[in-house]
PDB file of C-alpha atoms in Angstrom:
ATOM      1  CA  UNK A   2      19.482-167.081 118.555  1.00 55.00           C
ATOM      2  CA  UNK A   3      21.702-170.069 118.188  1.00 59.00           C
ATOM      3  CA  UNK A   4      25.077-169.110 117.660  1.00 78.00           C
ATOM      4  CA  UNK A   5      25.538-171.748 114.993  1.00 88.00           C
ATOM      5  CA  UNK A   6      22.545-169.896 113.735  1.00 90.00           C
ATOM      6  CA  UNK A   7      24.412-166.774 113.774  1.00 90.00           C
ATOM      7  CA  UNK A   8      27.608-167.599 112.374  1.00 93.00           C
ATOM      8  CA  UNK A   9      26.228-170.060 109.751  1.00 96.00           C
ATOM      9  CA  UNK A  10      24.473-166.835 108.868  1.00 97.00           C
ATOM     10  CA  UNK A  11      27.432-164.220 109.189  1.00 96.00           C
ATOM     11  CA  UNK A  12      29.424-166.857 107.133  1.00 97.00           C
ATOM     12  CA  UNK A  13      26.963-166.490 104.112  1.00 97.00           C
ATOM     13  CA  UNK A  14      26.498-162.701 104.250  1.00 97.00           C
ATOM     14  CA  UNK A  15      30.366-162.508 104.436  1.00 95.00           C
ATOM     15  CA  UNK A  16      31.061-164.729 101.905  1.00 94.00           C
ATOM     16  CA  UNK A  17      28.588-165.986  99.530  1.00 94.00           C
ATOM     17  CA  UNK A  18      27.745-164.353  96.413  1.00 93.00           C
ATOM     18  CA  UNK A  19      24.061-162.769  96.421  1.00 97.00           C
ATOM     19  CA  UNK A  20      21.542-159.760  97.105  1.00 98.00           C
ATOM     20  CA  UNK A  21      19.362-158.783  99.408  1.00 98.00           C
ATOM     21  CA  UNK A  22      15.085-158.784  99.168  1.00 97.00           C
ATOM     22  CA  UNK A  23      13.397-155.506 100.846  1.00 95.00           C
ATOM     23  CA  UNK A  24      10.240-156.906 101.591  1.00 94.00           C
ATOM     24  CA  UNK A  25      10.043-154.484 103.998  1.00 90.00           C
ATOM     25  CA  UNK A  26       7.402-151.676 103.194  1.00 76.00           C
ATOM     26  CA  UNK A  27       5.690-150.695 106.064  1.00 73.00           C
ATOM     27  CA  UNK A  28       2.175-148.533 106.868  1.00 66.00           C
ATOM     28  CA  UNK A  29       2.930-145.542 104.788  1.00 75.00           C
ATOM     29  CA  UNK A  30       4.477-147.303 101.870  1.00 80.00           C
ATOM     30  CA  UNK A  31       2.395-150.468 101.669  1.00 87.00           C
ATOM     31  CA  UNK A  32      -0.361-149.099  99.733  1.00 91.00           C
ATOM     32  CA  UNK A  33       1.638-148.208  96.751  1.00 89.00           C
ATOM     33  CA  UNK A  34       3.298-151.458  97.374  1.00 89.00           C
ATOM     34  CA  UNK A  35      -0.053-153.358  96.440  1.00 93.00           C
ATOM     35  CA  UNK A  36      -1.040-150.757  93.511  1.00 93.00           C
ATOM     36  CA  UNK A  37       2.334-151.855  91.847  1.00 90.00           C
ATOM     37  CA  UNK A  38       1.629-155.281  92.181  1.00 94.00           C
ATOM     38  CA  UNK A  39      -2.237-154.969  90.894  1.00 94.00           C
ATOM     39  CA  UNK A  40      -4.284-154.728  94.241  1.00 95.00           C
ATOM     40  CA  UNK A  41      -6.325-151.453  94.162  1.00 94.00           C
ATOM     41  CA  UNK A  42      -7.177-149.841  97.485  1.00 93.00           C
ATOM     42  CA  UNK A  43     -10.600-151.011  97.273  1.00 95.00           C
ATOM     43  CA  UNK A  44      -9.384-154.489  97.640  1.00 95.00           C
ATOM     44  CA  UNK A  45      -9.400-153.874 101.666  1.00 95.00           C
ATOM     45  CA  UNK A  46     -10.757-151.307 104.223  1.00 95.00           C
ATOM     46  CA  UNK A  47      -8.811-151.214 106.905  1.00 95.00           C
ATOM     47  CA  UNK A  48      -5.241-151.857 107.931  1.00 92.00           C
ATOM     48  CA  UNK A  49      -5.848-155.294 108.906  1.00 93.00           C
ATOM     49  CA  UNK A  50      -6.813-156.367 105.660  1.00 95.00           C
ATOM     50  CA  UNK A  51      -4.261-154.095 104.046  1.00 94.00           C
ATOM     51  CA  UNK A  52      -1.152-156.032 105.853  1.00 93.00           C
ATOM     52  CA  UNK A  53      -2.973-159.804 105.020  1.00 94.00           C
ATOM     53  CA  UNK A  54      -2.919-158.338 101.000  1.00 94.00           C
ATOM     54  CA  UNK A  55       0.590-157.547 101.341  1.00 93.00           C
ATOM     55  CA  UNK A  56       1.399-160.542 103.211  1.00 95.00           C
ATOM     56  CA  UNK A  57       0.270-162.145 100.700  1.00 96.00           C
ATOM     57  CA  UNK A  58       2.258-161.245  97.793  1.00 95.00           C
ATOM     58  CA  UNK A  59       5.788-161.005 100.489  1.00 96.00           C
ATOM     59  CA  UNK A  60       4.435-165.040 100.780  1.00 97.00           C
ATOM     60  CA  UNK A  61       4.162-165.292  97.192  1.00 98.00           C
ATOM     61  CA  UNK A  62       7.555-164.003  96.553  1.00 97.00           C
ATOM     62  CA  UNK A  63       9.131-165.936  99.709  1.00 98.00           C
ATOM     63  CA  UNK A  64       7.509-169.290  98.247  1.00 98.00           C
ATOM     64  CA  UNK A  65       8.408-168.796  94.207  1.00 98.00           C
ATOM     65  CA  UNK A  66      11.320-171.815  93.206  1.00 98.00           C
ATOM     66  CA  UNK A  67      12.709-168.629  92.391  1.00 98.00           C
ATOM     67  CA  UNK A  68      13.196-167.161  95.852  1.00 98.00           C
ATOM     68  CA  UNK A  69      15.987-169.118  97.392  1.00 98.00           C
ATOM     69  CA  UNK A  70      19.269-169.118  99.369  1.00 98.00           C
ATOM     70  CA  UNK A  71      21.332-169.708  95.777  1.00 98.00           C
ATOM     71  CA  UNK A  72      21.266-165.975  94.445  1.00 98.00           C
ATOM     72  CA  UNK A  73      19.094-164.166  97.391  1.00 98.00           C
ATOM     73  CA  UNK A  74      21.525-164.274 100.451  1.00 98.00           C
ATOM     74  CA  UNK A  75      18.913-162.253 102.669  1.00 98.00           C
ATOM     75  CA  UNK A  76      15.589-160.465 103.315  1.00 98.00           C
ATOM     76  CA  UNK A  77      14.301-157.729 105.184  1.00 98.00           C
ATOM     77  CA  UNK A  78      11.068-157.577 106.666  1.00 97.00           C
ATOM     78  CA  UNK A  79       8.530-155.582 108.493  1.00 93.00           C
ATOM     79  CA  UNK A  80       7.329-155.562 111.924  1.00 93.00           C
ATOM     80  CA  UNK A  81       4.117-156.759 111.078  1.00 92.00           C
ATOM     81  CA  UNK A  82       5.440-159.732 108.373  1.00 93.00           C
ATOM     82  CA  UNK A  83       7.576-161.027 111.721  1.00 94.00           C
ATOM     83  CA  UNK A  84       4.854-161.762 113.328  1.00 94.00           C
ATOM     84  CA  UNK A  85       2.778-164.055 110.749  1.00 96.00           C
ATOM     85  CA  UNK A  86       3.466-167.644 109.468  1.00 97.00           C
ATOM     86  CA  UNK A  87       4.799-168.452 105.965  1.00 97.00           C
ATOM     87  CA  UNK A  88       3.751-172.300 105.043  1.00 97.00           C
ATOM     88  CA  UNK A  89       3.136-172.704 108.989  1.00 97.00           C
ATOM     89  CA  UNK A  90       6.605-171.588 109.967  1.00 97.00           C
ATOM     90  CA  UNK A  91       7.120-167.904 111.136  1.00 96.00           C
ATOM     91  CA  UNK A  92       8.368-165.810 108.738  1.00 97.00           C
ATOM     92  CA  UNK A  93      12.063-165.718 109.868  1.00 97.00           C
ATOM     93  CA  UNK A  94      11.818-169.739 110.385  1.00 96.00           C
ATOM     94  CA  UNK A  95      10.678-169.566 107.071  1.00 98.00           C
ATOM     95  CA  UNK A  96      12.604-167.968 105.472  1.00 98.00           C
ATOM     96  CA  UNK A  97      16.233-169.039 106.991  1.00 97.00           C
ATOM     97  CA  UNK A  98      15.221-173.004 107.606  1.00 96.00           C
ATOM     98  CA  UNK A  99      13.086-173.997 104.216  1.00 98.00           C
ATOM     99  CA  UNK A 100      15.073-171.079 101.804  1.00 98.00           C
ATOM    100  CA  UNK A 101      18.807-170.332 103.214  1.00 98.00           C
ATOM    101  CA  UNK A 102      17.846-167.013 103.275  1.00 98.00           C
ATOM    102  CA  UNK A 103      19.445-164.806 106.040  1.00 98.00           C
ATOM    103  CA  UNK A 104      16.513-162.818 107.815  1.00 98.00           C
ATOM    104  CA  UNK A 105      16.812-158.979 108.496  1.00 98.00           C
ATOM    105  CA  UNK A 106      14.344-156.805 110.266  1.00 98.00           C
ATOM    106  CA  UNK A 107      13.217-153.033 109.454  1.00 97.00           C
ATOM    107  CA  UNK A 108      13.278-151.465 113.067  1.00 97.00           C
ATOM    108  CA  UNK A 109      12.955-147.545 112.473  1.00 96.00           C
ATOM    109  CA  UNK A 110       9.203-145.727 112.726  1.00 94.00           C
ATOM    110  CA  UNK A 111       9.115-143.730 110.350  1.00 94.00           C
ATOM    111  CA  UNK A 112      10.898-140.323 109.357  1.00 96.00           C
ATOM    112  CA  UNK A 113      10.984-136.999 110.975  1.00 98.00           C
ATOM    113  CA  UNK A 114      10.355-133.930 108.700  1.00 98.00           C
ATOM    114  CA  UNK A 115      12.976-131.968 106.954  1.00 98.00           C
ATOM    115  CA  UNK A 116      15.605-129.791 108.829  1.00 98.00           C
ATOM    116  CA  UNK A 117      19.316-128.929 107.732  1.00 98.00           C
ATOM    117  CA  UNK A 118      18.322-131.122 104.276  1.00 98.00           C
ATOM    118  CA  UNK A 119      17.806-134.395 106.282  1.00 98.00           C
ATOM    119  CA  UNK A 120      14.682-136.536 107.865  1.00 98.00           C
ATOM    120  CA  UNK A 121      16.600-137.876 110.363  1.00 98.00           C
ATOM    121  CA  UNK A 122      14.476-140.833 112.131  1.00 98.00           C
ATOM    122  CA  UNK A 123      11.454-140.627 114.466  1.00 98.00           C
ATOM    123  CA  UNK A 124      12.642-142.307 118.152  1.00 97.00           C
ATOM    124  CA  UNK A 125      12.620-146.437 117.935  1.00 97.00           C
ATOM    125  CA  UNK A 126      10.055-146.563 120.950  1.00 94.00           C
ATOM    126  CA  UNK A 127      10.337-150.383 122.480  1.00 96.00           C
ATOM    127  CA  UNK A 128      13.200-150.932 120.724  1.00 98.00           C
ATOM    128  CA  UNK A 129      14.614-153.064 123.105  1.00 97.00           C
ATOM    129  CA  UNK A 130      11.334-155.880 123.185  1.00 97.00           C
ATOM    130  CA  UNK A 131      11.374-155.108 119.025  1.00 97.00           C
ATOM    131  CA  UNK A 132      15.518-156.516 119.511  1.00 97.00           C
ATOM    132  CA  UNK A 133      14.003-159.728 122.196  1.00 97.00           C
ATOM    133  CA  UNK A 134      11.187-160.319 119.754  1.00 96.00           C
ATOM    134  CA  UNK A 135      13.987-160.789 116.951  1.00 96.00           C
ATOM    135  CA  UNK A 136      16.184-162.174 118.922  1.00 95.00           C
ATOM    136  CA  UNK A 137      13.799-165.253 119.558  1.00 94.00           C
ATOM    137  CA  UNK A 138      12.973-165.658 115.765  1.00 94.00           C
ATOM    138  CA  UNK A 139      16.247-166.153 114.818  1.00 94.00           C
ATOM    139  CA  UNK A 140      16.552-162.979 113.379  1.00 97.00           C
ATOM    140  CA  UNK A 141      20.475-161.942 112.113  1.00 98.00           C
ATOM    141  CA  UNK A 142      20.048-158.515 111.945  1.00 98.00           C
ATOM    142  CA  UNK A 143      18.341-155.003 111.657  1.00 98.00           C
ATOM    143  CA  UNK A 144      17.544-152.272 109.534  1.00 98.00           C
ATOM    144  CA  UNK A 145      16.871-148.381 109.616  1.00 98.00           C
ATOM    145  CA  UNK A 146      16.292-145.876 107.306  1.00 97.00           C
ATOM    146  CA  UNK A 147      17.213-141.758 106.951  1.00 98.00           C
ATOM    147  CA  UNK A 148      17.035-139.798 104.772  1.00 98.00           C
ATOM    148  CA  UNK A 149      19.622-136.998 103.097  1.00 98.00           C
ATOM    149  CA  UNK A 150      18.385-134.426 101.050  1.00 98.00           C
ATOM    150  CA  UNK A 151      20.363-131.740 100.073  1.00 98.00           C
ATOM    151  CA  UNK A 152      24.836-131.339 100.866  1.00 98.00           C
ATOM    152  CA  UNK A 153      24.255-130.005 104.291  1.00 98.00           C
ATOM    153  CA  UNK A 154      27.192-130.949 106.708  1.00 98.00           C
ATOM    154  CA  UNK A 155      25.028-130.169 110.135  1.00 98.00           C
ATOM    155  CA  UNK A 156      21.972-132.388 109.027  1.00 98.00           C
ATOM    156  CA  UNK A 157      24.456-135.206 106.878  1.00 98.00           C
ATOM    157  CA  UNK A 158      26.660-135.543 110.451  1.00 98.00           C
ATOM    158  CA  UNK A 159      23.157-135.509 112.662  1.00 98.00           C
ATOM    159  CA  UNK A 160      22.273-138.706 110.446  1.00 98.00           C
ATOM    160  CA  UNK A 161      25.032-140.417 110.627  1.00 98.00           C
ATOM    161  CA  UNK A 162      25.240-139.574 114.850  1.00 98.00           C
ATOM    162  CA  UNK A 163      22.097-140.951 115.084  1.00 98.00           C
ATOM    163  CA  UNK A 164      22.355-144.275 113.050  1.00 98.00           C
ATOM    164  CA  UNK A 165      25.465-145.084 115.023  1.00 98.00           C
ATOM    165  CA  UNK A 166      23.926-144.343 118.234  1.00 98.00           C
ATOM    166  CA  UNK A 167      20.929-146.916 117.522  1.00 98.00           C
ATOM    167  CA  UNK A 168      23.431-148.966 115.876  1.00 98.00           C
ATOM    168  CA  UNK A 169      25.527-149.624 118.614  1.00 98.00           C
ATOM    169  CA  UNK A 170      21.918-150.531 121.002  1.00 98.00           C
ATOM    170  CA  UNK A 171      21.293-153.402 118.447  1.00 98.00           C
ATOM    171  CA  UNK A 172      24.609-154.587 118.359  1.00 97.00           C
ATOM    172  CA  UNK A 173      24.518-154.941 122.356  1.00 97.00           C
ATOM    173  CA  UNK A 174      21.669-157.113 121.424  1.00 97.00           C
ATOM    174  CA  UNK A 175      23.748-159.457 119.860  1.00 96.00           C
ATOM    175  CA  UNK A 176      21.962-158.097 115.978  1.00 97.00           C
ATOM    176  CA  UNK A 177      24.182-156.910 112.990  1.00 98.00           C
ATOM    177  CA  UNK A 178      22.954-153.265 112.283  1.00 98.00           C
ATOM    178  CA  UNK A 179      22.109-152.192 108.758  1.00 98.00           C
ATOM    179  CA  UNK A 180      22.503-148.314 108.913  1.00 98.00           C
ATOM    180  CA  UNK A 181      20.953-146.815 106.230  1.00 98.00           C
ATOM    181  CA  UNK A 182      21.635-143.151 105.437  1.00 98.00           C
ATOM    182  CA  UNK A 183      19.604-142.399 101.599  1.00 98.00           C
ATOM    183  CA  UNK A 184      20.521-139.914  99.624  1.00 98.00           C
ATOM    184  CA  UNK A 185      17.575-138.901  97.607  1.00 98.00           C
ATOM    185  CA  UNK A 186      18.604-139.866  93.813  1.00 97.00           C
ATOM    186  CA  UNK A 187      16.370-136.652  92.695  1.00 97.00           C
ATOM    187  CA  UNK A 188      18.790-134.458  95.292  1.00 98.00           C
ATOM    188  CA  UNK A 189      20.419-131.441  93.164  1.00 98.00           C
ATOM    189  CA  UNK A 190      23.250-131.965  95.397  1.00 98.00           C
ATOM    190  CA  UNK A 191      23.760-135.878  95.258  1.00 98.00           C
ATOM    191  CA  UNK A 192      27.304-135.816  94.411  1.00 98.00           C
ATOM    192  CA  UNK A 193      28.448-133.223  97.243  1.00 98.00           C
ATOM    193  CA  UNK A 194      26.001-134.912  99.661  1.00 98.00           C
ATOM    194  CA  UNK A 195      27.294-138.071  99.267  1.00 98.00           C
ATOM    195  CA  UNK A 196      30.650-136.904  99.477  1.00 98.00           C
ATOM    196  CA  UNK A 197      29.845-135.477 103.181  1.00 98.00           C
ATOM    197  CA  UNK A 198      27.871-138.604 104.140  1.00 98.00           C
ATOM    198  CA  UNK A 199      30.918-140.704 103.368  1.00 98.00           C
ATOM    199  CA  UNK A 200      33.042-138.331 105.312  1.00 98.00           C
ATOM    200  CA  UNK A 201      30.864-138.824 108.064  1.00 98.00           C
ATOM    201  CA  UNK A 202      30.454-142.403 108.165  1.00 98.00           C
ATOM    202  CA  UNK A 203      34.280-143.538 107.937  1.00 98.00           C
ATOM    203  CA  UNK A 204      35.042-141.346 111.288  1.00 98.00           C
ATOM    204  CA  UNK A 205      32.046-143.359 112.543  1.00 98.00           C
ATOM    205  CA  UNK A 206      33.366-146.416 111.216  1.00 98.00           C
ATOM    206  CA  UNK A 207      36.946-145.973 112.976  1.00 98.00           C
ATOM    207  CA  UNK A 208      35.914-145.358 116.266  1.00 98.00           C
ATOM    208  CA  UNK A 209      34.172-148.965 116.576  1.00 98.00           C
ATOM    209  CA  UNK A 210      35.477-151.197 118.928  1.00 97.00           C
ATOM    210  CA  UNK A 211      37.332-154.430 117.667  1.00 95.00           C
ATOM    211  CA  UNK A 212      33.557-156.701 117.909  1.00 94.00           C
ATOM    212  CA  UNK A 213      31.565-153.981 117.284  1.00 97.00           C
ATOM    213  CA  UNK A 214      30.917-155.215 113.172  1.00 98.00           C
ATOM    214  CA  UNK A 215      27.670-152.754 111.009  1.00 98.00           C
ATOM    215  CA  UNK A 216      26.746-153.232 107.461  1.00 98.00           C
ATOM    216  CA  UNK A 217      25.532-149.818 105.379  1.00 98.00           C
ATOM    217  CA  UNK A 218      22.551-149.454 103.011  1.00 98.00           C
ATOM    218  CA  UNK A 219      23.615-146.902 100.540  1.00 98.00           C
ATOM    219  CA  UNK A 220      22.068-145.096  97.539  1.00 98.00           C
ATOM    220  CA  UNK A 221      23.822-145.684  94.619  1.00 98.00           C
ATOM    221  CA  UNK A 222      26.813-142.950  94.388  1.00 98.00           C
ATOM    222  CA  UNK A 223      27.487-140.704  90.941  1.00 97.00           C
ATOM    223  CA  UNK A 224      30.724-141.617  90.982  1.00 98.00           C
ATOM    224  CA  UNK A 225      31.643-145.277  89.911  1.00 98.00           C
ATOM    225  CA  UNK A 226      33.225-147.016  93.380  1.00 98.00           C
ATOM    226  CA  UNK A 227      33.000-144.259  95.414  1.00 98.00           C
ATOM    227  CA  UNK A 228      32.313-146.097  98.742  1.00 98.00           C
ATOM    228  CA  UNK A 229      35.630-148.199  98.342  1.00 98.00           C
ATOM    229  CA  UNK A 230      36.842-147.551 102.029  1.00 98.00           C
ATOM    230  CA  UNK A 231      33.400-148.076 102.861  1.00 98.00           C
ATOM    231  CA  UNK A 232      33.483-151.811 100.956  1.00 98.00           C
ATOM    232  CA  UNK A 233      36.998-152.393 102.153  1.00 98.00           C
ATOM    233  CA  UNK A 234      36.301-151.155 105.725  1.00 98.00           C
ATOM    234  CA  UNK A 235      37.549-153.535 108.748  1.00 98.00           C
ATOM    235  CA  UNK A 236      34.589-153.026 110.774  1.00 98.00           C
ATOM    236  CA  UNK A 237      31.619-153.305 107.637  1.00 98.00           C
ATOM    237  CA  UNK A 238      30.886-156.915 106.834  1.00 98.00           C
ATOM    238  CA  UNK A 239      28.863-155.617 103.459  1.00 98.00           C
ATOM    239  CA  UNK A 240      27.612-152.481 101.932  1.00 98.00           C
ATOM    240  CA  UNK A 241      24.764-153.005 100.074  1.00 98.00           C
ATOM    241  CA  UNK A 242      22.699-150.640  97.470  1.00 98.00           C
ATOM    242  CA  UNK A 243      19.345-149.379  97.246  1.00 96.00           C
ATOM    243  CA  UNK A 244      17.563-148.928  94.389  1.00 92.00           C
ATOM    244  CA  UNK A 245      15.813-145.836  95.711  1.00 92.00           C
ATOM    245  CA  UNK A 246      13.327-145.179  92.757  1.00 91.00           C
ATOM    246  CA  UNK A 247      15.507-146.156  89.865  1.00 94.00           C
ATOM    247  CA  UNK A 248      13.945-148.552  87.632  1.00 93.00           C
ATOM    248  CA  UNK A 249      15.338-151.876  88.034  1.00 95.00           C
ATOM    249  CA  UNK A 250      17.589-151.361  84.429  1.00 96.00           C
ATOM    250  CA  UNK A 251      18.969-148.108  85.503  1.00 96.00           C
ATOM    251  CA  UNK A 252      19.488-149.755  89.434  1.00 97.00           C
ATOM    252  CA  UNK A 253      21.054-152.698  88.286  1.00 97.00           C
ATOM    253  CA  UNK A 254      23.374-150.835  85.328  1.00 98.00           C
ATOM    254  CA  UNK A 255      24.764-148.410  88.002  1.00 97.00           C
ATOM    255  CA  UNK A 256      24.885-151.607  90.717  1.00 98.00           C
ATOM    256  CA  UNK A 257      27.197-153.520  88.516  1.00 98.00           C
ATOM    257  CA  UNK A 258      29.639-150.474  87.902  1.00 98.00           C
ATOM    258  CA  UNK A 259      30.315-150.805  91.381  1.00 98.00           C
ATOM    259  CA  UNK A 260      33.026-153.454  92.608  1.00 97.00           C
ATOM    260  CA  UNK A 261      31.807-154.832  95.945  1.00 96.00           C
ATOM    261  CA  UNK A 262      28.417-153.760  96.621  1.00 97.00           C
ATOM    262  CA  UNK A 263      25.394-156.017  96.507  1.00 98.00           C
ATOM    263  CA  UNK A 264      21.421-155.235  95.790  1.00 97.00           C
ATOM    264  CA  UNK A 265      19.041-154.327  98.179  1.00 97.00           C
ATOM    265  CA  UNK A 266      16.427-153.922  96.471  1.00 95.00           C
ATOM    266  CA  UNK A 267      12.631-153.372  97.146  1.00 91.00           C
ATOM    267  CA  UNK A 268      10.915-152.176  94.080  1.00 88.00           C
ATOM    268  CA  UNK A 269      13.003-152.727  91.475  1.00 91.00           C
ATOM    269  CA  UNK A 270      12.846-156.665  92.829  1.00 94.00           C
ATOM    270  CA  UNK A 271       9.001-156.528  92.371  1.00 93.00           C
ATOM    271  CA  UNK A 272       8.782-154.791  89.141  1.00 92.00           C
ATOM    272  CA  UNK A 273       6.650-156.868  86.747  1.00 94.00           C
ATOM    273  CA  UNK A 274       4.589-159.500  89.363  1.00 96.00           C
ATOM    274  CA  UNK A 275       1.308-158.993  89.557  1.00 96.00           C
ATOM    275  CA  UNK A 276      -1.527-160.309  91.818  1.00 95.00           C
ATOM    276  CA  UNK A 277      -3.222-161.249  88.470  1.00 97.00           C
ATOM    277  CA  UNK A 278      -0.169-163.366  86.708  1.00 97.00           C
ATOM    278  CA  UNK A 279      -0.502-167.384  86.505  1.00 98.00           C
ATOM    279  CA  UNK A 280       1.998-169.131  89.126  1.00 97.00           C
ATOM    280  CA  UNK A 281       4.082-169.848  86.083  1.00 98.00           C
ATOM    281  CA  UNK A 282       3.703-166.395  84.585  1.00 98.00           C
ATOM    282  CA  UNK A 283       4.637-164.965  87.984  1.00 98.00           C
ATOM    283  CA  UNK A 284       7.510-167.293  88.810  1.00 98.00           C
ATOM    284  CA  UNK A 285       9.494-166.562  85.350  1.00 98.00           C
ATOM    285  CA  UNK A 286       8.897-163.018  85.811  1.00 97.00           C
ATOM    286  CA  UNK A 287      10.337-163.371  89.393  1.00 98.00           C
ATOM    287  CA  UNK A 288      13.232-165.367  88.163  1.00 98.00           C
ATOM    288  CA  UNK A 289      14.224-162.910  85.560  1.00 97.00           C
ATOM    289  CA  UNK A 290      14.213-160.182  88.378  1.00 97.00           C
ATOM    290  CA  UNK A 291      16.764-162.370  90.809  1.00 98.00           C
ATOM    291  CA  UNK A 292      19.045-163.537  88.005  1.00 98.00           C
ATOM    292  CA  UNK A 293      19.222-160.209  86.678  1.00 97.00           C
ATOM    293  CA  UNK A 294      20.106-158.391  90.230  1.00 98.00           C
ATOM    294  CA  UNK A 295      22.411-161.530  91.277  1.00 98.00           C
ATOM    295  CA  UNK A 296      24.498-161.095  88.065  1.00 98.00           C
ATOM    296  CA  UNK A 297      24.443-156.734  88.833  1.00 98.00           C
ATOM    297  CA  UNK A 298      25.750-158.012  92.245  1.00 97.00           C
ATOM    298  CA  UNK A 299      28.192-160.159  91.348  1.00 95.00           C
ATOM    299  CA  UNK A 300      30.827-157.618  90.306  1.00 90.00           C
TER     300      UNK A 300
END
């Protein structure tokens, strides 16, 4: 990438006002993706025709008057979105050069199952050419997804070793990290969990060097501002929230409780389009989604 590029784009995420668009639901999620948004399974048979469906609505979105730079600072994508064309520009292109809209890319493969109370990730297998590949799209930066489960110190500090560890490989690729540790909203032990995540993260945090800068991905905590030092952090440029199957009401109620943190959202963005509204119909439906996640943001 440019560095202009890059710090044009570290200079929004730092300092403008704005959320960020998951359009980043890969194989396993896609399906109910497309359900959501009015496309039936029968619609396609194969995976091919599955990722053009949902490439279509991500283009949808990515096109609306209502998609720009102004309220949605940036957007996360899949593998497979990265490597198609929006309005004959790749997607990145697209998105950062017609729409101001900083592009992010979901790296991980997947979870691993349960142990300790945590799917920590599967291994990043040609990570490295995934990091080139962004690189040369003028990607800004990454992210990766774990999950936490249940208050369980062994599996909450294997998470957070692990992020960091694949964090600091994309920073050497000249990429800004987003390390994303869920904690499952329906977890009987959010509140404790979160407390050991947060424990876990700001030892993390500390021992980064002086240009060694991450952003974190965080569920939304029970208790209101509870990831201050996380927010206030020298080495985290932005924390920002994920919605993680709260409707977009509850999501953005909780969101604007908390001073500092911005949306992430992926569902609760997309709640309400479907394949089968007018333009119009879809675009004011769109609209009221951004506006009402910007203002939840803005706090």
């Amino acid at each position: 990438m440019t560095t202009q590029a890059q710090q044009d784009m570290l200079a929004k995420v730092k300092n403008e006002v704005g959320f960020i668009a998951a359009l980043d639901q890969s194989g396993g999620s896609t399906p109910k993706a497309l359900k959501l948004y009015g496309v039936e399974e029968s619609a396609y048979s194969n995976d091919e025709e599955m990722f053009t469906c949902v490439h279509q609505m991500r283009t949808r979105i990515m096109t609306s008057p209502a998609f720009t730079g102004e309220r949605v600072m940036g957007a996360i994508l899949f593998e497979n979105t990265l490597d198609r064309d929006v309005e004959g520009l790749s997607s990145a292109h697209y998105l950062w050069q017609q729409k101001n809209v900083v592009p992010f890319l979901k790296v991980d493969k997947g979870l691993e199952d349960e142990a300790n109370g945590v799917q920590l990730m599967k291994p990043i297998a040609g990570l490295d050419e995934l990091l080139t590949k962004a690189n040369a799209q003028d990607v800004f930066g990454t992210k990766m997804r774990s999950v936490v489960k249940l208050a369980n110190k062994v599996g909450v500090d294997a998470i957070i070793a692990q992020q960091f560890v694949v964090a600091k490989q994309i920073l050497a690729a000249g990429l800004v990290p987003i390390i994303e540790p869920e904690v499952d909203i329906n977890s009987p032990e959010k509140a404790p969990a979160e407390a050991l995540l947060k424990a876990a993260l700001l030892i993390e945090l500390d021992a980064l060097s002086d240009d060694q800068h991450v952003m974190l991905k965080l569920t939304l905590p029970e208790s209101v501002n509870f990831y201050k030092e996380c927010i206030e952090h020298p080495k985290v440029i932005k924390v920002v929230a994920l919605s993680g199957g709260y409707s977009r009401e509850v999501a953005n109620q909780r969101l604007s409780e908390n001073k500092g943190m911005i949306a992430s959202f992926s569902r609760a963005l997309t709640e309400g389009v479907s394949f089968q509204q007018s333009d119009e119909a879809f675009n004011a439906t769109l609209n009221d989604a951004i506006e009402g996640i910007y203002q939840a943001s803005n706090t």
